[in-house]
Amino acid sequence: MKRIISGIKHLINYYLDKKRLHTVIFNSDTPAGKKFDIILLWAILLSVILVILESMPEIGHHHPNLFYVIDWVFTLLFTFEYILRIYSSKKRRKYIFSFWGIIDLLSILPTYLSLFVLSYHYLLVIRVLRLLRVFRILRLFNFTREGKVLLIALRKSIYKILVFITFIFIFVVIIGTVMYVIEHDNPGFSSIPASIYWGIVTITTVGFGDIVPMTYFGKFLASIIMLSGYAIIAVPTGIVTVELAKNRKHNITCKHCKHVIDAMDNYCRNCGKPVNIIE
Amino acid sequence: MKRIISGIKHLINYYLDKKRLHTVIFNSDTPAGKKFDIILLWAILLSVILVILESMPEIGHHHPNLFYVIDWVFTLLFTFEYILRIYSSKKRRKYIFSFWGIIDLLSILPTYLSLFVLSYHYLLVIRVLRLLRVFRILRLFNFTREGKVLLIALRKSIYKILVFITFIFIFVVIIGTVMYVIEHDNPGFSSIPASIYWGIVTITTVGFGDIVPMTYFGKFLASIIMLSGYAIIAVPTGIVTVELAKNRKHNITCKHCKHVIDAMDNYCRNCGKPVNIIE
Amino acid sequence: MKRIISGIKHLINYYLDKKRLHTVIFNSDTPAGKKFDIILLWAILLSVILVILESMPEIGHHHPNLFYVIDWVFTLLFTFEYILRIYSSKKRRKYIFSFWGIIDLLSILPTYLSLFVLSYHYLLVIRVLRLLRVFRILRLFNFTREGKVLLIALRKSIYKILVFITFIFIFVVIIGTVMYVIEHDNPGFSSIPASIYWGIVTITTVGFGDIVPMTYFGKFLASIIMLSGYAIIAVPTGIVTVELAKNRKHNITCKHCKHVIDAMDNYCRNCGKPVNIIE
Amino acid sequence: MKRIISGIKHLINYYLDKKRLHTVIFNSDTPAGKKFDIILLWAILLSVILVILESMPEIGHHHPNLFYVIDWVFTLLFTFEYILRIYSSKKRRKYIFSFWGIIDLLSILPTYLSLFVLSYHYLLVIRVLRLLRVFRILRLFNFTREGKVLLIALRKSIYKILVFITFIFIFVVIIGTVMYVIEHDNPGFSSIPASIYWGIVTITTVGFGDIVPMTYFGKFLASIIMLSGYAIIAVPTGIVTVELAKNRKHNITCKHCKHVIDAMDNYCRNCGKPVNIIE
């Protein structure tokens, strides 16, 4: 409570000064900015936990009004934050139509929409999307330095992995059709899409077991698929490992000044603007 | 529609000139060749999606005539393409009996066969094989540059992986027999092949759960198999990773001029013919 | 038996000399110290095996008194050891409140508590915690030299893996909510936590199969999750492999003299005190 | 048939000469030795396939006499081979009590024992052990050059993997006890061993699904175990990959002349005797 009040106080003190407000809301270099981000982080996590708890029949069905009220409290809080963000941003239109601007809008929209729309159920997904906002806060906190290493490695290997998954997908479609023909009396393999689904479940070694081959030949083919899966699972691991092992610098171009910088830097060494590799 | 028409126009304009036709159909360097390949790519994907949709009881059973007609449209299109390919190829016999020539034939054969044969069901597999033709088009587009790196690494490590799978297979046969003897009252382990199937499902960590050990000793042995699977799954991953990490050049011999070239090149630096590592 | 007696003899011979007792109990450099540790190792393993056997209905229910008596024998033995440890330690308070001191107390407490408390069942967990004491003995035996290499690699990569698991967790919460909305008629996806549980089971490729998607769209989304799991499972493997491959020295600071030492050393090269990286 | 006859001819031609016989049976450098090994390889594979087929109710129950006769044919063949091996070996006692000597005896024993013993069922395992003899033949053929690389890497990392599995095992025992306490109303977790079995099935990502947590807290703990499994599965893969990546020579000592040789060599460069790393 104390934290929230002091956070609000800070906001009011500076409310006339757009630049200061911008520093508090969009950066986290100042103590006030850090405090603001921590409050926001907790508000987001709490609101998502409440959505999760509400979905549990044991909890949600017994206190419908409680969750309704709390949801409105968080929505009004996030709406206030959204208005402040628009007010304090230097280029308002740019913020509103940016990735984070849309996510900010999506995190408050469902509650307002629920006043008009009946199918409240489907809005749940949009409400949980506010969890994505956690990444923005973590980014500001320089929390994702380690995540950056992973992201660069994944980004460098994503094209190889996509080619690999294309191969796998064509393999799985052919396998699925063969299994559909072999196991035509098995209700689990009632259509080619169902067989492809089984193929993916098997080749990724998930193996739910809701669909299993029944015939001798089907089991024999499944065995070959599983053993060939040994070579298959090794490929993406190899790709990522090799990329992570490379110690060379990953040079990217600063979006603002087009200066060539190191992807591991947080701020451009030429123009001083933050470097985003997530977007 | 527009694209198809302009593609056909191009074909007619050049239809007298074998050499030009060959460039359009077999290469993708010219704009017309690229257009042709893109149309073909979509035609293949659409025809395979239709085969998949037809297999779904909800869709296929309600519109049998629709799928029948569409199938014939695609078959006639691919037949026309097949005739053009034979007409325009420099060495016709060589093309017809080449890998891609047979795949091209197989992709149109099932529909014609369905006029005479009743067991339409089994022809499905052959019809889906036309998906393999996607690889030829992707190859022409130089799309598989990344795929090439993976293929070279897999090819270099395939012998090691085969030796590894031989070891695993002998291990699984012995394990399967032991489990068959231990779990002789378990209907899931009714024969040694069934036990071997269970062994493969377990050692690859797929774990369907349709067959599970019941006795204490069976569960104990299964635990040991699963824990030893830790060391086992590590081996192929290690093989592929090490091969991918090697940065040395992979020299192969050009099929046409026997010149030693780099496997990563697309065209032979001596005779200019395309380098295939897929075939 | 012989070993136990000779071990006890040794203890009595030296019982007046705190320093000697300390060497026997806390170190394993002397023959007596080694003997003591081996006896203790077997006592711990036996007592844990007895807890496990007792839990089996076929065994535990038929000999309740037997297990009761054996449990008290081991408890008295460990109590005697605990008293000796307090008596012989140089800084008693420090030992009692150290990690190992608390584990030593926890390994005898449950049996005494069972005299007063009825819910004996829940004390089981505490009794099995004595298995942790195995690590102390193994550490003294310099048995964990290989384990040290693994621990250093895991420790160096733990931060990266935690960031990775945070990413995964947010991914799984969003996925879980989407699946909860899609599969709202499926009893397995009755709440968001249940859906998140399914998401974790799927993304880790465990795939129990107790909860499976039923709708076409749910299966389609599950397929995408499983295929993306290919890239995901590759990441921690890559992290640990890269860390293990680094041959550079891992320097840490000695807790006692603050001298910079190699993490692979067993004793500080400056003050001679044992180096612990486990704690 | 032709091959078998010519193989037998060769054996008869040389039957007086122990040294020649030894070369044919124990080595595979000469054409006759190679022929002998190929015949033996097929005989072993066929006899094992027959054991497997016999176990299938659809096949084995209908032709009991057929399998009985074929089994005796192979047993007599292997007995003849066993006698020849003893006759031609330089140090008979050494051969009889060597690893391969015992395996050779075990591969013929079950059929003779079946004359006296009724529980034919349990002898199956011993009969399948003759599959191990495949390794000896492959070794002679220098077929396992690739396998050697894998074996050396596994051998160098086996100690690290064993320490790792010890850690995992202690972890799984504690986890199993906790789950046993939490899920005490779940018939799947009826004893600590059953819970440990579940823990191993889960941590290795096999996930049969025959035992699944039911309570909210059990599912929560299972989720943590599965996510921590991410870091766990990465460890053995990292160990093996690092070992495979090492290009340094693996020096071992020749058993015969104690000369230091490269483990990748097939024959000792000092005394010329074959180098075995399998035994």
Coordinates of N, CA, C and O in Angstrom, one line a residue, chain C residues 51-52 55-57 121-122 124-125 128 131-132 134-135 143 146-147 149-150 154 161 165 191 197 200-201 203-208 210 232-233 236-237 240-241 244-245, chain D residues 159-160 163-164 167 170 173-174 177-178 180-181 184 190-193 196 198 202 205-209 212-213 216 219 223 226-227 230-231 234-235 237-239 241-242:
Chain C
V51 N 13.0 -47.1 5.3 CA 11.9 -46.3 5.1 C 11.1 -46.6 3.9 O 9.9 -46.7 3.9
I52 N 11.9 -46.9 2.8 CA 11.2 -47.2 1.5 C 10.5 -48.5 1.6 O 9.3 -48.6 1.2
S55 N 7.2 -48.4 3.4 CA 6.1 -47.8 2.7 C 5.3 -48.8 1.8 O 4.2 -48.6 1.4
M56 N 6.0 -50.0 1.5 CA 5.4 -50.9 0.6 C 4.3 -51.7 1.4 O 4.7 -52.4 2.4
P57 N 3.1 -51.7 0.9 CA 2.0 -52.4 1.7 C 2.3 -53.9 1.9 O 2.0 -54.4 3.0
H121 N 2.7 -40.0 9.1 CA 2.9 -40.1 7.7 C 3.7 -38.9 7.1 O 4.6 -39.1 6.3
Y122 N 3.4 -37.7 7.6 CA 4.1 -36.5 7.0 C 5.6 -36.4 7.4 O 6.3 -35.7 6.8
L124 N 7.7 -38.7 7.1 CA 8.4 -39.5 6.2 C 9.4 -38.7 5.4 O 10.6 -39.1 5.2
V125 N 8.9 -37.5 4.9 CA 9.7 -36.7 4.0 C 11.0 -36.3 4.8 O 12.1 -36.3 4.2
V128 N 13.5 -39.0 5.0 CA 14.3 -39.3 3.8 C 15.3 -38.2 3.5 O 16.3 -38.4 2.8
L131 N 19.1 -38.6 3.5 CA 19.8 -39.0 2.3 C 20.8 -37.9 1.8 O 21.8 -38.2 1.2
L132 N 20.4 -36.7 2.2 CA 21.3 -35.6 1.8 C 22.7 -35.7 2.5 O 23.7 -35.2 2.0
V134 N 24.5 -38.1 2.6 CA 25.4 -38.9 1.8 C 26.3 -37.9 1.0 O 27.5 -38.2 0.9
F135 N 25.8 -36.8 0.6 CA 26.7 -35.8 -0.1 C 27.8 -35.4 0.8 O 28.9 -35.2 0.2
F143 N 35.1 -37.8 -3.6 CA 34.4 -38.7 -4.6 C 33.8 -37.8 -5.6 O 33.5 -38.3 -6.7
E146 N 34.4 -35.4 -10.1 CA 33.7 -35.3 -11.3 C 32.4 -34.5 -11.2 O 32.0 -33.8 -12.1
G147 N 31.8 -34.7 -10.0 CA 30.5 -33.9 -9.8 C 30.8 -32.4 -9.7 O 30.0 -31.6 -10.1
V149 N 33.0 -30.7 -11.5 CA 33.0 -30.2 -12.9 C 31.6 -29.9 -13.4 O 31.3 -28.8 -13.9
L150 N 30.7 -30.8 -13.1 CA 29.3 -30.7 -13.5 C 28.7 -29.5 -12.7 O 27.9 -28.7 -13.3
L154 N 27.0 -26.2 -14.2 CA 25.6 -25.9 -13.9 C 25.5 -24.5 -13.2 O 24.6 -23.7 -13.5
I161 N 19.8 -20.4 -17.5 CA 18.8 -21.4 -17.5 C 17.5 -20.8 -16.8 O 16.4 -21.0 -17.3
I165 N 13.9 -20.4 -18.3 CA 12.7 -21.0 -17.7 C 11.6 -19.9 -17.4 O 10.4 -20.2 -17.5
S191 N -9.7 -25.6 -15.9 CA -9.2 -24.4 -15.4 C -7.9 -24.0 -16.0 O -7.2 -24.8 -16.6
Y197 N -0.6 -26.7 -16.5 CA 0.0 -28.0 -16.2 C 0.2 -28.9 -17.5 O 1.2 -29.4 -17.7
I200 N 3.0 -27.5 -19.6 CA 4.4 -27.9 -19.1 C 4.6 -29.3 -19.4 O 5.7 -29.7 -19.9
V201 N 3.6 -30.2 -19.2 CA 3.8 -31.6 -19.6 C 4.1 -31.8 -21.1 O 5.0 -32.6 -21.5
I203 N 5.4 -29.3 -23.3 CA 6.6 -28.5 -23.8 C 7.9 -29.2 -23.3 O 8.9 -29.2 -23.9
T204 N 7.8 -29.9 -22.1 CA 9.0 -30.7 -21.7 C 9.1 -32.1 -22.3 O 9.9 -32.9 -22.0
T205 N 8.2 -32.4 -23.3 CA 8.1 -33.6 -24.0 C 7.8 -34.8 -23.0 O 8.1 -36.0 -23.4
V206 N 7.3 -34.6 -21.8 CA 7.0 -35.7 -20.9 C 5.7 -36.4 -21.5 O 5.7 -37.6 -21.7
G207 N 4.6 -35.6 -21.7 CA 3.5 -36.2 -22.4 C 2.8 -37.3 -21.7 O 2.8 -38.4 -22.2
F208 N 2.3 -37.1 -20.5 CA 1.6 -38.2 -19.7 C 0.4 -38.7 -20.5 O 0.2 -39.9 -20.6
D210 N -2.8 -37.9 -19.8 CA -4.0 -37.8 -19.0 C -4.9 -36.7 -19.4 O -6.1 -36.8 -19.3
I232 N 13.0 -25.1 -28.4 CA 13.1 -24.8 -26.9 C 14.0 -25.8 -26.2 O 14.9 -25.3 -25.4
I233 N 13.9 -27.1 -26.4 CA 14.7 -28.1 -25.7 C 16.1 -27.9 -26.1 O 17.0 -28.3 -25.3
P236 N 18.6 -25.1 -23.3 CA 19.4 -25.5 -22.1 C 20.6 -26.4 -22.4 O 21.6 -26.3 -21.8
T237 N 20.4 -27.3 -23.3 CA 21.4 -28.2 -23.7 C 22.6 -27.4 -24.3 O 23.8 -27.7 -23.9
V240 N 24.5 -25.6 -21.3 CA 25.3 -26.4 -20.5 C 26.5 -26.9 -21.3 O 27.7 -27.0 -20.8
T241 N 26.3 -27.3 -22.5 CA 27.4 -27.8 -23.4 C 28.5 -26.8 -23.5 O 29.7 -27.1 -23.3
L244 N 30.4 -26.5 -20.3 CA 31.2 -27.6 -20.0 C 32.5 -27.6 -20.9 O 33.5 -28.1 -20.6
A245 N 32.3 -27.1 -22.1 CA 33.4 -27.1 -23.1 C 34.5 -26.1 -22.8 O 35.6 -26.2 -23.2
Chain D
Y159 N 32.3 -41.9 -16.2 CA 32.4 -41.6 -14.7 C 31.6 -40.3 -14.4 O 30.8 -40.3 -13.4
K160 N 31.7 -39.3 -15.2 CA 30.9 -38.1 -15.0 C 29.4 -38.4 -15.1 O 28.6 -37.9 -14.3
V163 N 28.3 -40.2 -11.8 CA 28.1 -39.2 -10.7 C 26.8 -38.5 -10.9 O 26.0 -38.3 -10.0
F164 N 26.5 -38.1 -12.2 CA 25.3 -37.4 -12.5 C 24.1 -38.2 -12.2 O 23.1 -37.8 -11.6
F167 N 23.5 -38.3 -8.4 CA 22.7 -37.1 -8.0 C 21.2 -37.3 -8.4 O 20.4 -37.1 -7.5
I170 N 19.4 -39.8 -6.0 CA 19.1 -39.2 -4.7 C 17.9 -38.2 -4.8 O 17.0 -38.2 -4.0
V173 N 14.7 -40.1 -5.2 CA 14.2 -40.8 -4.0 C 13.5 -39.7 -3.1 O 12.4 -40.0 -2.6
I174 N 14.1 -38.5 -3.0 CA 13.5 -37.5 -2.1 C 12.1 -37.1 -2.8 O 11.1 -37.0 -2.1
T177 N 9.4 -39.7 -2.3 CA 8.9 -39.7 -1.0 C 7.9 -38.5 -0.8 O 6.8 -38.7 -0.2
V178 N 8.3 -37.3 -1.3 CA 7.4 -36.2 -1.1 C 6.1 -36.4 -1.9 O 5.0 -36.2 -1.3
Y180 N 4.7 -39.3 -2.6 CA 4.0 -40.4 -1.9 C 3.2 -39.8 -0.7 O 2.1 -40.2 -0.5
V181 N 3.8 -38.8 0.0 CA 3.1 -38.1 1.1 C 2.0 -37.3 0.6 O 0.8 -37.3 1.1
H184 N -1.2 -39.4 -1.1 CA -1.5 -40.6 -0.4 C -2.8 -41.2 -0.7 O -3.0 -42.4 -0.4
S190 N 1.0 -45.7 -4.3 CA 0.7 -46.5 -3.2 C 1.9 -46.8 -2.3 O 1.7 -47.2 -1.1
S191 N 3.1 -46.6 -2.8 CA 4.3 -46.9 -2.0 C 5.4 -46.0 -2.4 O 5.3 -45.4 -3.5
I192 N 6.5 -45.9 -1.7 CA 7.6 -45.0 -2.1 C 8.3 -45.6 -3.4 O 8.5 -44.8 -4.3
P193 N 8.5 -46.9 -3.5 CA 9.1 -47.4 -4.7 C 8.2 -47.0 -6.0 O 8.8 -46.6 -7.0
I196 N 8.9 -43.4 -6.7 CA 10.2 -43.3 -7.3 C 10.2 -43.6 -8.8 O 10.7 -43.0 -9.6
W198 N 7.6 -43.4 -10.7 CA 6.9 -42.3 -11.3 C 7.9 -41.2 -11.6 O 8.0 -40.5 -12.6
T202 N 9.1 -39.5 -15.1 CA 8.9 -38.1 -15.4 C 10.2 -37.4 -15.7 O 10.2 -36.6 -16.7
T205 N 11.6 -37.7 -19.0 CA 10.6 -37.3 -20.0 C 10.0 -38.4 -20.8 O 9.5 -38.2 -21.9
V206 N 10.0 -39.6 -20.3 CA 9.3 -40.7 -20.9 C 7.8 -40.5 -20.8 O 7.1 -40.5 -21.8
G207 N 7.3 -40.3 -19.5 CA 5.9 -40.0 -19.3 C 4.9 -41.0 -19.8 O 4.1 -40.7 -20.7
F208 N 4.9 -42.2 -19.2 CA 4.0 -43.2 -19.7 C 2.5 -42.7 -19.5 O 1.7 -42.9 -20.3
G209 N 2.3 -42.1 -18.3 CA 0.9 -41.7 -18.0 C 0.1 -42.7 -17.3 O -1.1 -42.5 -17.1
V212 N -0.3 -40.7 -12.6 CA -0.3 -39.2 -12.8 C -0.8 -38.6 -11.5 O -1.6 -39.1 -10.8
P213 N -0.2 -37.4 -11.1 CA -0.7 -36.7 -9.9 C -2.1 -36.3 -10.0 O -2.5 -35.9 -11.1
Y216 N -3.9 -30.7 -6.6 CA -3.3 -29.5 -7.1 C -1.9 -29.4 -6.7 O -1.0 -29.0 -7.6
K219 N 0.3 -31.8 -8.7 CA 0.6 -31.3 -10.1 C 1.6 -30.1 -10.1 O 2.4 -30.0 -11.0
S223 N 5.1 -30.1 -12.0 CA 5.5 -29.1 -13.0 C 6.9 -28.6 -12.7 O 7.7 -28.5 -13.6
M226 N 9.3 -31.3 -13.8 CA 9.5 -31.3 -15.2 C 10.3 -30.2 -15.7 O 11.2 -30.4 -16.6
L227 N 10.1 -29.0 -15.2 CA 10.8 -27.8 -15.7 C 12.3 -27.9 -15.3 O 13.2 -27.6 -16.0
Y230 N 14.6 -29.8 -17.5 CA 15.2 -29.1 -18.6 C 16.7 -29.0 -18.4 O 17.5 -29.3 -19.3
A231 N 17.1 -28.5 -17.2 CA 18.5 -28.4 -16.9 C 19.1 -29.7 -16.8 O 20.3 -29.9 -17.1
A234 N 20.0 -31.6 -20.0 CA 21.1 -31.0 -20.7 C 22.5 -31.5 -20.3 O 23.4 -31.4 -21.1
V235 N 22.6 -32.0 -19.1 CA 23.9 -32.3 -18.5 C 24.6 -33.5 -19.3 O 25.7 -33.3 -19.8
T237 N 24.1 -34.7 -22.2 CA 24.3 -34.3 -23.6 C 25.5 -33.5 -23.6 O 26.4 -33.7 -24.5
G238 N 25.7 -32.5 -22.7 CA 26.8 -31.7 -22.7 C 28.1 -32.5 -22.5 O 29.1 -32.3 -23.2
I239 N 28.1 -33.4 -21.5 CA 29.2 -34.2 -21.2 C 29.7 -35.0 -22.5 O 30.9 -34.9 -22.8
T241 N 28.9 -34.5 -25.7 CA 29.3 -33.6 -26.8 C 30.7 -33.1 -26.6 O 31.5 -33.1 -27.5
V242 N 31.0 -32.7 -25.4 CA 32.4 -32.1 -25.1 C 33.4 -33.2 -25.3 O 34.5 -33.0 -25.9

